[in-house]
XYZ file of C-alpha atoms in Angstrom:
778
model
C 31.933 29.969 9.893
C 30.025 31.410 6.963
C 30.665 35.115 6.424
C 27.862 37.384 7.559
C 25.442 38.193 4.767
C 25.586 41.731 3.454
C 22.607 44.084 3.264
C 22.671 43.802 -0.522
C 22.486 40.017 -0.426
C 19.566 40.037 1.991
C 17.749 42.709 -0.007
C 18.066 40.774 -3.267
C 16.923 37.626 -1.434
C 13.741 39.343 -0.329
C 13.233 40.763 -3.800
C 13.565 37.277 -5.307
C 10.801 35.938 -3.061
C 8.484 38.803 -4.020
C 9.215 38.443 -7.760
C 8.561 34.705 -7.665
C 5.203 35.154 -5.940
C 4.067 38.000 -8.170
C 5.133 36.240 -11.385
C 3.247 33.095 -10.387
C 0.106 35.021 -9.455
C 0.328 36.997 -12.687
C 0.667 33.788 -14.717
C -2.390 32.263 -13.045
C -4.404 35.432 -13.684
C -3.308 35.805 -17.292
C -3.847 32.134 -18.086
C -7.319 31.990 -16.567
C -8.457 35.296 -18.052
C -6.979 34.840 -21.544
C -7.755 31.156 -22.027
C -11.100 30.735 -20.267
C -12.734 34.130 -19.781
C -11.905 35.805 -23.110
C -11.928 32.702 -25.375
C -14.464 30.591 -23.541
C -14.513 26.811 -23.457
C -12.022 25.423 -26.021
C -12.570 21.710 -25.601
C -11.970 19.137 -22.953
C -8.444 18.301 -24.106
C -7.238 21.888 -23.912
C -8.922 22.407 -20.556
C -7.249 19.292 -19.134
C -3.863 20.350 -20.530
C -4.278 23.805 -19.016
C -5.168 22.504 -15.584
C -2.330 19.947 -15.653
C 0.218 22.519 -16.800
C -0.863 25.045 -14.167
C -0.646 22.418 -11.418
C 2.850 21.361 -12.526
C 4.099 24.927 -12.754
C 2.571 25.727 -9.350
C 4.317 22.822 -7.599
C 7.665 23.596 -9.240
C 7.280 27.261 -8.312
C 6.483 26.230 -4.730
C 9.756 24.284 -4.498
C 11.661 27.274 -5.884
C 9.940 29.630 -3.467
C 10.733 27.412 -0.472
C 14.386 27.239 -1.501
C 14.474 31.036 -1.498
C 12.690 31.119 1.849
C 15.100 28.656 3.480
C 18.072 30.449 1.948
C 16.856 33.744 3.372
C 16.636 32.187 6.834
C 20.210 30.928 6.474
C 21.360 34.454 5.567
C 19.700 35.852 8.677
C 21.458 33.227 10.829
C 24.879 34.164 9.472
C 24.344 37.684 10.785
C 22.946 36.627 14.153
C 25.479 33.907 15.026
C 28.270 34.758 17.458
C 30.910 32.146 18.212
C 31.157 31.302 21.900
C 34.688 32.028 23.228
C 36.691 28.975 24.162
C 37.204 30.164 27.745
C 33.429 30.316 28.270
C 33.061 26.722 27.066
C 35.943 25.544 29.264
C 34.370 27.218 32.281
C 31.031 25.519 31.619
C 32.701 22.103 31.425
C 34.693 22.773 34.591
C 31.545 22.202 36.649
C 29.572 19.823 34.425
C 31.191 16.766 32.840
C 28.559 14.952 30.728
C 29.510 11.623 29.201
C 29.277 10.790 25.496
C 29.396 7.653 23.379
C 30.253 8.012 19.683
C 28.671 5.335 17.489
C 30.181 4.688 14.052
C 28.114 2.142 12.062
C 30.143 0.431 9.348
C 29.483 -2.205 6.701
C 32.442 -3.394 4.626
C 34.032 0.040 4.518
C 37.626 0.575 3.523
C 39.772 0.337 6.631
C 41.666 3.542 5.831
C 38.373 5.457 5.572
C 37.103 4.104 8.889
C 40.426 4.910 10.561
C 40.147 8.584 9.634
C 36.590 8.697 10.970
C 37.526 7.057 14.267
C 40.532 9.334 14.727
C 38.466 12.465 14.078
C 36.050 11.275 16.782
C 38.771 10.196 19.214
C 40.582 13.566 18.960
C 37.511 15.510 20.072
C 38.344 17.765 23.016
C 35.725 16.197 25.259
C 35.956 15.097 28.930
C 34.555 11.554 28.821
C 34.274 10.094 25.329
C 33.858 6.475 24.265
C 34.117 5.693 20.534
C 32.490 2.449 19.374
C 32.834 1.049 15.861
C 29.614 -0.876 15.110
C 30.737 -3.499 12.613
C 27.874 -4.922 10.556
C 29.874 -7.231 8.283
C 29.092 -10.957 8.202
C 31.020 -12.101 11.295
C 32.505 -15.251 9.760
C 33.399 -14.544 6.125
C 35.262 -16.983 3.930
C 39.020 -16.430 3.639
C 39.702 -13.582 1.247
C 39.562 -9.775 1.032
C 36.420 -9.454 3.184
C 37.933 -11.557 5.966
C 41.156 -9.527 5.889
C 39.209 -6.250 5.928
C 37.074 -7.393 8.885
C 40.133 -8.472 10.853
C 41.780 -5.099 10.187
C 38.608 -3.229 11.229
C 38.443 -5.209 14.471
C 42.000 -4.197 15.187
C 41.447 -0.465 14.672
C 40.472 0.128 18.294
C 43.700 -1.315 19.647
C 45.707 0.423 16.923
C 44.282 3.870 17.707
C 44.623 3.285 21.462
C 48.306 2.498 20.981
C 48.642 5.506 18.621
C 47.325 7.823 21.366
C 49.139 6.167 24.265
C 52.157 8.491 24.462
C 50.294 11.838 24.683
C 47.546 10.271 26.789
C 49.974 9.078 29.473
C 52.037 12.264 29.346
C 49.136 14.671 29.793
C 47.324 12.487 32.336
C 50.458 12.561 34.495
C 50.842 16.341 34.013
C 47.213 16.924 35.004
C 47.615 14.733 38.075
C 50.751 16.600 39.163
C 49.019 19.956 38.826
C 45.919 18.827 40.729
C 48.012 17.386 43.594
C 50.264 20.424 43.901
C 49.721 22.973 46.680
C 47.607 25.668 45.061
C 47.623 28.268 47.795
C 49.549 30.822 45.730
C 48.903 32.048 42.168
C 50.773 30.177 39.428
C 54.359 31.255 39.007
C 55.954 32.172 35.691
C 57.787 28.849 35.742
C 54.511 26.927 36.063
C 53.041 28.900 33.183
C 56.122 28.128 31.067
C 55.778 24.449 31.938
C 52.169 24.467 30.703
C 53.305 26.278 27.555
C 55.855 23.535 27.007
C 53.142 20.884 27.276
C 51.086 22.623 24.580
C 54.154 22.999 22.367
C 54.904 19.286 22.743
C 51.312 18.433 21.747
C 51.606 20.691 18.686
C 54.856 19.048 17.583
C 53.423 15.566 18.155
C 50.344 16.262 16.020
C 52.466 17.837 13.285
C 54.683 14.761 13.221
C 51.649 12.488 12.941
C 50.300 14.606 10.084
C 53.613 14.248 8.236
C 53.364 10.458 8.599
C 49.926 10.290 6.953
C 49.780 8.742 3.483
C 48.215 11.316 1.139
C 46.398 9.517 -1.680
C 43.575 11.965 -2.439
C 41.934 15.188 -1.331
C 40.197 13.462 1.602
C 43.545 12.375 3.035
C 44.876 15.901 2.580
C 41.844 17.383 4.332
C 42.237 14.945 7.238
C 45.909 15.797 7.691
C 45.268 19.552 7.494
C 42.030 19.949 9.461
C 42.036 17.061 11.946
C 45.757 16.921 12.784
C 47.446 20.177 11.797
C 44.564 22.495 12.746
C 44.610 21.512 16.451
C 48.403 21.561 16.268
C 48.260 25.205 15.163
C 45.761 25.917 17.935
C 48.009 24.288 20.547
C 51.047 26.155 19.202
C 49.181 29.471 19.436
C 48.144 28.638 23.012
C 51.747 27.786 23.889
C 52.922 31.088 22.443
C 50.260 33.002 24.393
C 51.217 31.285 27.650
C 54.903 31.960 27.023
C 54.141 35.653 26.415
C 52.090 35.784 29.629
C 55.007 34.284 31.557
C 57.414 36.805 30.067
C 55.138 39.629 31.199
C 54.632 37.991 34.631
C 50.916 38.199 34.037
C 48.574 36.585 36.553
C 46.661 33.548 35.317
C 44.089 32.056 37.654
C 44.473 28.519 38.956
C 41.091 27.601 37.513
C 42.182 28.645 34.039
C 45.429 26.693 34.344
C 43.427 23.620 35.375
C 41.130 24.050 32.389
C 44.082 24.155 30.012
C 45.662 21.050 31.556
C 42.309 19.296 31.240
C 42.052 20.314 27.615
C 45.291 18.498 26.798
C 44.282 15.422 28.778
C 40.769 15.276 27.299
C 42.004 15.532 23.707
C 43.962 12.279 23.819
C 42.168 10.040 26.307
C 39.149 8.743 24.348
C 38.378 5.031 24.651
C 38.106 3.321 21.247
C 36.512 -0.118 20.882
C 34.255 -2.129 18.556
C 31.048 -4.165 18.711
C 29.400 -6.676 16.358
C 25.693 -7.335 16.811
C 25.712 -10.220 14.328
C 27.862 -12.264 16.706
C 24.834 -12.599 18.989
C 21.611 -14.424 18.141
C 19.714 -12.359 20.721
C 20.149 -9.126 18.735
C 18.412 -8.040 15.563
C 20.201 -8.917 12.321
C 18.065 -6.734 10.024
C 20.273 -5.334 7.285
C 20.026 -1.584 7.854
C 21.914 1.117 9.698
C 19.030 1.938 12.034
C 18.933 -1.529 13.613
C 22.721 -1.539 13.903
C 22.416 1.581 16.039
C 19.337 0.341 17.896
C 20.986 -2.936 18.861
C 23.811 -1.173 20.677
C 21.758 1.665 22.161
C 19.384 -0.924 23.629
C 22.284 -2.489 25.527
C 23.605 0.735 27.050
C 23.524 1.033 30.801
C 23.249 -2.711 31.388
C 25.434 -5.732 32.086
C 25.402 -9.020 30.162
C 26.912 -12.457 30.225
C 27.556 -14.279 26.910
C 25.851 -17.666 26.848
C 25.983 -20.418 24.240
C 22.615 -21.826 23.202
C 21.418 -24.009 20.311
C 20.376 -20.765 18.575
C 23.883 -19.404 18.930
C 25.668 -17.043 21.262
C 23.307 -14.734 23.162
C 23.721 -11.869 25.621
C 21.935 -12.831 28.799
C 21.112 -9.882 31.119
C 23.054 -9.893 34.348
C 22.553 -7.749 37.424
C 25.958 -6.136 37.828
C 28.308 -9.077 37.542
C 28.314 -9.677 33.779
C 31.549 -9.910 31.874
C 30.243 -7.429 29.261
C 29.248 -4.019 30.617
C 27.914 -1.384 28.202
C 28.216 2.033 29.882
C 25.379 4.492 29.598
C 25.952 8.061 28.393
C 24.303 11.455 28.633
C 24.783 12.121 24.918
C 25.264 10.041 21.795
C 27.250 11.002 18.734
C 26.198 9.182 15.564
C 28.766 9.377 12.803
C 28.874 7.722 9.397
C 32.016 5.732 8.642
C 32.987 8.085 5.794
C 32.596 11.343 7.743
C 35.158 13.506 9.535
C 34.588 15.909 12.416
C 36.555 19.023 13.252
C 38.086 18.992 16.762
C 35.536 21.204 18.596
C 32.404 19.571 17.164
C 31.302 17.737 20.324
C 32.362 20.432 22.745
C 30.455 23.253 21.063
C 27.289 21.275 20.346
C 27.039 19.836 23.852
C 27.675 23.285 25.333
C 24.734 24.524 23.262
C 22.509 21.686 24.509
C 23.517 22.340 28.136
C 22.005 25.840 28.123
C 18.852 26.187 30.266
C 16.703 27.280 27.331
C 17.696 24.163 25.357
C 16.628 21.447 27.799
C 14.163 20.078 25.218
C 16.733 20.158 22.412
C 17.080 16.528 21.333
C 19.434 16.723 18.347
C 22.134 19.260 17.501
C 24.136 18.830 14.321
C 26.056 20.578 11.596
C 24.792 19.249 8.249
C 27.821 17.824 6.554
C 29.731 19.603 3.826
C 31.642 18.062 0.939
C 35.385 17.561 1.194
C 36.998 20.401 -0.789
C 39.458 19.764 -3.580
C 37.783 16.869 -5.403
C 39.542 15.901 -8.612
C 36.630 14.617 -10.732
C 33.794 16.668 -12.226
C 31.267 14.167 -10.928
C 32.407 14.382 -7.324
C 32.853 18.135 -7.515
C 29.293 18.758 -8.714
C 27.818 16.250 -6.264
C 29.713 18.143 -3.574
C 28.226 21.410 -4.830
C 24.688 20.085 -4.368
C 25.681 18.870 -0.892
C 26.928 22.323 0.083
C 23.720 23.879 -1.224
C 21.765 21.480 0.973
C 23.814 22.693 3.948
C 22.464 26.195 3.325
C 18.895 24.875 3.020
C 19.153 22.984 6.306
C 20.479 26.057 8.099
C 17.495 28.006 6.810
C 15.085 25.290 7.911
C 16.370 25.710 11.472
C 15.514 29.405 11.239
C 11.879 28.365 10.639
C 11.965 25.562 13.286
C 11.663 22.884 10.585
C 14.920 21.013 11.243
C 15.348 17.391 10.203
C 18.012 15.080 11.548
C 20.627 14.420 8.868
C 21.999 10.974 9.667
C 25.656 11.509 8.708
C 26.441 13.124 12.077
C 24.544 14.400 15.091
C 24.778 14.837 18.852
C 21.667 13.302 20.429
C 20.405 13.587 23.969
C 20.053 10.035 25.264
C 17.014 10.948 27.343
C 15.178 12.004 24.189
C 15.791 8.617 22.592
C 14.500 6.898 25.730
C 11.352 8.968 25.332
C 10.565 7.698 21.813
C 11.741 4.079 22.136
C 9.417 1.337 20.897
C 9.797 -2.076 22.564
C 8.648 -5.331 21.022
C 9.333 -8.971 21.781
C 10.242 -11.621 19.240
C 11.058 -15.196 20.191
C 11.301 -14.230 23.839
C 13.863 -11.522 23.051
C 13.405 -7.811 23.592
C 13.957 -5.572 20.576
C 14.188 -1.829 21.147
C 13.708 0.682 18.336
C 15.013 4.135 19.060
C 15.644 5.016 15.410
C 12.858 3.951 13.071
C 13.789 1.461 10.346
C 10.445 1.404 8.519
C 11.983 3.373 5.658
C 15.522 3.751 4.356
C 15.626 7.419 5.475
C 15.496 6.529 9.156
C 16.696 9.937 10.345
C 13.762 11.795 8.769
C 11.105 9.653 10.439
C 12.877 9.797 13.806
C 12.887 13.611 13.556
C 9.088 13.600 13.460
C 8.935 11.078 16.324
C 10.952 13.480 18.461
C 8.775 16.421 17.442
C 5.621 14.468 18.303
C 6.983 13.915 21.826
C 7.722 17.606 22.312
C 11.438 17.680 21.444
C 13.065 19.948 18.889
C 16.159 19.844 16.689
C 18.715 22.437 15.601
C 21.408 22.880 12.973
C 24.450 24.607 14.442
C 25.411 27.485 12.089
C 29.011 26.420 11.454
C 30.695 23.879 9.186
C 32.166 21.356 11.630
C 31.587 18.079 9.754
C 32.528 16.813 6.315
C 31.552 13.682 4.461
C 32.552 11.931 1.269
C 30.432 12.370 -1.846
C 30.116 9.576 -4.422
C 32.933 9.867 -6.980
C 31.031 8.241 -9.855
C 27.500 8.092 -11.191
C 26.987 4.437 -10.239
C 27.431 4.980 -6.514
C 25.627 8.332 -6.701
C 22.550 6.683 -8.262
C 22.371 4.238 -5.334
C 22.607 7.080 -2.814
C 20.087 9.395 -4.500
C 17.555 6.614 -5.099
C 17.651 5.873 -1.360
C 17.189 9.559 -0.554
C 14.137 9.741 -2.823
C 12.551 6.732 -1.123
C 10.414 6.979 2.006
C 9.326 10.601 2.196
C 5.773 9.875 1.068
C 5.422 7.124 3.677
C 6.478 9.440 6.496
C 4.229 12.323 5.431
C 1.196 11.221 7.550
C 3.298 11.630 10.701
C 3.462 15.342 9.927
C -0.302 15.620 10.500
C 0.039 13.667 13.738
C 2.741 16.098 14.821
C 0.392 19.008 14.079
C -2.311 17.440 16.272
C 0.111 16.877 19.143
C 1.392 20.444 18.899
C -2.170 21.767 18.982
C -2.907 19.592 22.033
C 0.126 21.088 23.812
C -0.966 24.589 22.856
C 1.876 25.087 20.372
C 1.300 26.521 16.932
C 3.761 26.248 14.065
C 4.067 28.676 11.205
C 2.916 28.095 7.643
C 6.543 28.298 6.501
C 7.512 25.518 8.921
C 4.793 23.195 7.585
C 5.540 23.930 3.932
C 9.281 23.425 4.403
C 8.712 20.047 6.024
C 6.256 18.921 3.354
C 8.665 20.089 0.665
C 11.557 18.213 2.298
C 9.641 14.932 2.271
C 7.587 15.160 -0.925
C 9.252 17.607 -3.319
C 11.335 14.870 -4.936
C 8.078 13.184 -5.941
C 6.243 16.150 -7.400
C 9.332 17.707 -8.975
C 10.312 14.468 -10.716
C 6.803 13.693 -11.921
C 6.265 17.283 -13.046
C 9.551 17.433 -14.950
C 8.744 14.093 -16.587
C 5.447 15.481 -17.908
C 7.133 18.652 -19.151
C 9.694 16.547 -21.011
C 7.341 13.958 -22.449
C 3.963 15.610 -23.057
C 3.566 18.153 -25.901
C 1.631 20.869 -24.069
C -0.131 23.524 -26.125
C 2.131 26.448 -26.951
C -0.576 28.860 -25.748
C 0.236 27.817 -22.173
C 3.845 28.986 -22.375
C 4.520 32.455 -21.049
C 7.516 34.635 -20.144
C 5.972 34.838 -16.679
C 6.895 31.184 -16.071
C 10.526 31.971 -16.868
C 10.349 35.066 -14.666
C 9.033 32.998 -11.738
C 11.944 30.553 -12.042
C 14.653 33.176 -12.642
C 15.180 34.216 -8.961
C 15.708 30.569 -8.013
C 18.527 30.067 -10.511
C 20.113 33.444 -9.733
C 20.052 32.712 -5.984
C 21.551 29.265 -6.533
C 24.320 30.757 -8.661
C 25.071 33.250 -5.882
C 25.130 30.478 -3.263
C 27.497 28.392 -5.369
C 29.853 31.344 -5.647
C 29.766 31.901 -1.866
C 30.585 28.206 -1.329
C 33.641 28.411 -3.572
C 32.188 27.101 -6.841
C 31.534 28.778 -10.176
C 28.320 30.664 -10.853
C 27.952 28.780 -14.145
C 27.756 25.521 -12.192
C 24.053 26.244 -11.867
C 23.683 25.249 -15.546
C 25.667 22.065 -14.956
C 23.446 21.217 -11.991
C 20.388 21.536 -14.266
C 21.814 18.957 -16.672
C 22.936 16.866 -13.706
C 19.371 16.789 -12.357
C 18.078 15.738 -15.783
C 20.114 12.530 -15.813
C 19.156 11.949 -12.153
C 15.451 12.122 -13.056
C 15.078 8.326 -13.568
C 16.937 7.714 -10.295
C 14.534 9.924 -8.351
C 11.517 8.358 -10.060
C 12.810 4.908 -9.102
C 13.040 6.012 -5.476
C 9.482 7.362 -5.560
C 8.293 4.103 -7.130
C 9.927 2.166 -4.280
C 7.963 4.273 -1.785
C 4.714 3.479 -3.576
C 5.686 -0.195 -3.714
C 6.199 -0.280 0.043
C 2.933 1.581 0.611
C 1.013 -1.018 -1.430
C 2.761 -4.199 -0.311
C 3.633 -3.185 3.257
C 7.078 -4.799 2.892
C 10.228 -2.934 3.868
C 12.528 -1.868 1.073
C 16.064 -3.255 1.580
C 18.583 -0.671 2.741
C 20.963 -0.007 -0.174
C 24.289 1.205 1.191
C 26.266 3.671 -0.860
C 29.433 1.954 -2.127
C 32.533 3.660 -0.738
C 35.359 2.163 -2.753
C 38.216 3.694 -4.703
C 37.228 1.848 -7.882
C 34.299 2.905 -10.045
C 30.849 1.472 -9.341
C 28.950 0.304 -12.430
C 25.737 2.195 -13.172
C 22.585 0.000 -13.257
C 21.361 -0.674 -16.789
C 18.139 1.344 -16.464
C 19.949 4.438 -15.207
C 22.647 4.073 -17.872
C 20.148 3.891 -20.764
C 17.563 6.438 -19.580
C 19.727 9.573 -20.192
C 19.981 8.574 -23.864
C 16.199 8.215 -23.982
C 15.850 11.737 -22.571
C 18.302 13.086 -25.140
C 16.666 11.233 -28.031
C 13.133 12.282 -27.139
C 14.235 15.882 -26.628
C 15.782 15.934 -30.117
C 12.583 14.490 -31.605
C 10.609 17.183 -29.776
C 12.867 19.916 -31.171
C 12.349 18.712 -34.734
C 8.598 18.277 -34.319
C 8.040 21.686 -32.692
C 10.339 23.391 -35.183
C 8.181 22.264 -38.075
C 5.054 23.170 -36.103
C 6.502 26.647 -35.362
C 6.091 25.944 -31.641
C 9.169 27.931 -30.710
C 8.750 27.877 -26.939
C 8.542 24.095 -26.666
C 11.358 23.708 -29.190
C 13.644 25.966 -27.157
C 12.841 24.107 -23.915
C 13.514 20.739 -25.549
C 16.778 22.004 -27.059
C 18.000 23.172 -23.637
C 17.139 19.770 -22.178
C 18.926 17.915 -24.972
C 22.071 20.024 -24.606
C 22.040 19.833 -20.800
C 21.551 16.059 -20.699
C 24.199 15.497 -23.377
C 26.730 17.553 -21.462
C 25.867 15.735 -18.236
C 26.328 12.307 -19.827
C 29.717 13.197 -21.277
C 31.018 15.224 -18.322
C 29.649 13.303 -15.331
C 28.937 9.773 -16.516
C 31.686 9.607 -19.153
C 30.953 8.406 -22.684
C 33.192 5.361 -22.485
C 32.082 4.477 -18.958
C 28.385 4.613 -19.753
C 28.843 2.373 -22.822
C 30.766 -0.115 -20.689
C 27.999 -0.036 -18.073
C 25.319 -0.666 -20.703
C 27.264 -3.589 -22.158
C 27.854 -4.968 -18.686
C 24.164 -4.610 -17.786
C 23.036 -6.395 -20.957
C 25.576 -9.167 -20.448
C 24.462 -9.573 -16.841
C 20.918 -10.253 -17.990
C 21.905 -12.628 -20.778
C 24.514 -14.610 -18.885
C 23.492 -18.060 -17.615
C 25.632 -20.044 -15.204
C 26.982 -23.389 -16.353
C 26.417 -25.017 -12.975
C 24.111 -28.058 -13.300
C 20.729 -27.774 -11.696
C 20.158 -29.816 -8.613
C 17.817 -32.734 -9.113
C 14.464 -32.053 -7.542
C 12.006 -34.844 -6.887
C 8.507 -33.706 -7.798
C 5.611 -35.390 -6.035
C 2.263 -34.730 -7.674
C -1.056 -34.524 -5.826
C 0.618 -35.164 -2.536
C 2.626 -33.033 -0.191
C 5.218 -34.788 1.862
C 6.274 -32.872 4.966
C 10.031 -33.002 5.536
C 11.112 -35.062 8.481
C 12.270 -32.929 11.387
C 15.788 -33.769 12.586
C 16.069 -35.399 15.952
C 16.325 -32.843 18.740
C 19.631 -32.737 20.607
C 19.710 -32.623 24.384
C 20.780 -28.984 24.240
C 17.708 -28.050 22.183
C 15.387 -29.982 24.499
C 16.731 -28.202 27.553
C 16.676 -24.822 25.767
C 13.397 -24.905 23.807
C 11.514 -27.714 25.534
C 10.473 -31.135 24.280
C 9.201 -31.059 20.669
C 5.976 -32.802 19.698
C 7.925 -35.317 17.591
C 10.213 -36.382 20.419
C 10.473 -40.167 20.852
C 12.836 -42.604 22.478
C 13.325 -44.878 25.441
C 14.650 -43.931 28.879
C 16.355 -46.356 31.289
C 17.278 -45.762 34.893
C 17.702 -47.892 38.023
C 13.980 -48.224 38.621
C 12.978 -49.376 35.136
C 12.363 -48.072 31.657
C 9.643 -46.140 29.853
C 9.048 -45.048 26.278
C 8.604 -41.517 24.976
C 5.931 -41.561 22.283
C 5.512 -38.794 19.741
C 2.270 -36.792 19.806
C -0.109 -38.075 17.083
C -0.170 -35.468 14.321
C -3.452 -33.778 13.516
C -2.626 -31.944 10.315
C -1.778 -35.139 8.384
C -5.159 -36.582 9.411
C -6.882 -33.660 7.773
C -4.591 -34.138 4.800
C -5.535 -37.834 4.595
C -9.182 -36.942 4.868
C -8.821 -34.497 2.027
C -6.910 -37.145 0.091
C -9.746 -39.628 0.699
C -12.250 -37.052 -0.466
C -10.208 -36.458 -3.606
C -9.981 -40.219 -4.147
C -13.771 -40.533 -3.864
C -14.307 -37.670 -6.285
C -11.851 -39.215 -8.748
C -13.758 -42.530 -8.584
C -17.048 -40.732 -9.172
C -15.598 -38.881 -12.159
C -14.276 -42.158 -13.632
C -17.719 -43.774 -13.224
C -19.370 -40.832 -14.947
C -16.879 -40.942 -17.833
C -17.538 -44.707 -18.247
C -21.300 -44.079 -18.263
C -20.914 -41.308 -20.846
C -18.802 -43.530 -23.099
C -21.357 -46.330 -22.846
C -24.202 -43.942 -23.665
C -22.374 -42.568 -26.714
C -21.636 -46.108 -27.914
C -25.340 -46.994 -27.605
C -26.300 -43.908 -29.565
C -23.885 -44.877 -32.368
C -25.363 -48.340 -32.475
C -28.843 -46.878 -32.801
C -27.740 -44.625 -35.652
C -26.217 -47.591 -37.483
C-alpha cells in the first residue's frame, strides 16, 4: 500500500495546478498583447510562427496539467483507502464461491519466466481457480530450440500440478476431516493447536520451496521473496496466533476455524492446464494476443469433439458428451506471461466486485509495477516510468477515467458477453470479446465496456509486477506499440459520450480530458517536441512564463520518483530518455496514420523477453545521433545570432540526448546495432533464384489438384470434378462444368488478335504511302 499523502504534499499539488494554469494564461496574454496589440502586424511568417508556437506550448502544458490532475487524484485515494480485514473477506467467501479462470497468453516465452507467472496465479488464495496457459507458438516447429521450448511449456501444467500435490492432498484431507467431525461443541484447544500445526507445516513447505529456487536475477529474487516467502510468513504468523489462542483457551468460532481450513486448501488446489488454438483449423490464427484470448473465451461453457477434416483438426460443438469440455467461469483473470501476482490479488479484487454497489464494475486491476532491484540503468529507468504510470492510472480512477491495462486484470465474464461481436467466416463462428483492430486491444475494449454502461477501477494497492525491457532494442518495440492505435480509437470516445447522454449520465470535463490525453498525447507531444527541436522559432516568443508553466510538472515528477524509491534527479534522466524515444513514438503515430489510410491492421509486435540483448532497429539507433548533431548545430547558430534562449534549450537537449545514448543505449552497443542494421540491408543471400516461366500476353490458370474423397464429402463436389463411376447397374461419367471465365478470356484474346491485325495492316499501309512519297520526291 502507498503511504497516505501528507497535507503538505496535497497542498503543493494543488498549488502546482494553479501555477501551471496561471503561467499559461499569463503567457497567452503577454504574447498576444506584446506581439500583436502593441507592435501590430509583423508579417505573415512571424504570425504563423507565433500561432504554431502557442499551439505547441498549449498542448504540452495541457499534458503537464493533466499529469498533475491525475497525480492529485492518486494522492486523495491514498488517504481514503482502507484495507479490508482478512476476516471480512473470508466471511464473504464463506457464503459465495464464484469461479475464476486465469488466462496466460504466451508466445515463445522463456519457460522459466512462464513458470513463475503460472505459479503466482496458482498460489492465489481463491476457492475455485483454473489456470490456463494459452500457447500461441507454431504447433509443429522444426527440431531445435523452439521445439524444445514448446515441449517444456506444454509440460508446465503437469509439473506445477505435481509440485503442488503434497500440500493439496494434505490440506484437502484436513478440511474434509474437520467438515465431517461433530461440531456440536466449540473447538477445543487441541483442535486449535492442530490447525496451528497445519499452518506451520504450510509455512515450512513454502520456505523450503523458496530455498530451492534458482536465483539468477532480481526477478527470481522477487518471486522467491514475495510469492513464496511472503505467504509463508503470513502462515507462520497465523500459526503463532492460533497457538497463542490455544494457550489462553480462547474461544474461536467453528465458522472461523472452517474459514482457516478452507484458506489452506484453496491456496494449493488450483487446476493448471494449457491450450493451443493453432492446433485447430476452426479457431482464428490471427497473430495477436487479443485473438488468442478470444479463441479460448469463445469456447468457455461448451463441449466439443475433435474431428479430422481436410482443412485440419476442428472442434465440433457437442451437446454435453464431447471429450473436450471448457468450463465457464464467473470471472476471468488475464495475465501476461512475464507478470507476477501477489497472493491476495484475486481474493481482494473479486471481493471488491462482489459488493452491491459494484454490480456494473466490469474490470478491476492493479496497474503493474516494475520489479525492484534491476541491475541495469536502462531497466531501472524504464521501471521508473512504469511506476509513474501506476500513479497516473490510480488518479484516472479518481476521475472515473480508468482504462484497462492488459498486463493483468480481473474481468466479469458477464460484461464480456455483453460486448461480444460475432462473425462467421467459412462456416465457422468467430467471437471477439477483446478488440483486435489495433495493437492496444485493452484500450479499445475499455471504451466498448463504457459504451455498454460498464465501468472500470484501479485498486489502490500494488499487487502485480511485470518485467520491463532490459535494453533499448526491446524497449523500442514495446513503446512503438504503445504509441500506435490511440488516434484510431479516439472516435469511440465521442460515441461513449452520446451513449452516456442517452442514459442520463454526465461525465466531468476532467474525465474527458484525461481520456483524450491518454489516447492522443503521445501524438501531440511527439510532434510538438519535434517542431521545438527542428524549427528555429523567433526568440521573441520565448518567455520565462513557459518555463514557469512546466516547472510544477518536473517538480511533481521528482517528488513522485522519490516516493517510489528512486532519485529525484532521475527526472533529468527521464527527459533525456524521452528524447531518444522521440523517433520511436513518432513511428508508432505514423503506424496509426498508415492504418487509418489503408484500413489494414498493423501486425502485433510482441516485446522480446529474452535474457540476451535485442538489437535496436537501424532507424532508432541512428536517430539519437541526428538529434544530438542538429542540437549542436542549433547551439552554434543561435550563439552567433545572440539568440540565448534557443541556444540554451538546444544545449540542454544535446546534453540530455548524449547522456541517454551513453547511459541507456551504450556507446558500443549502439555502434554494433548500426553496423548490424547496415549489414542487414546490404546482405544478399547466395541461394539461387528459382526459375520462373514467364508467359507474355496470356495468363494460364494453374490446374487445380484432383479432389480427394475426403474433400468431396467435406466441401462438396468441385466444378472441375470429373471421372467415371461403375456399379452393378452400369456406369456413368462425371463431366466437369464448362468454364465461363476462360471463354471471356478467349474472347478478349480474339479481340486483341483482331486489333493486332488491324494495327499491322495500318503500319503496312503507312510504309507503302511513305515509299510512294519518296518515289515522287525522286
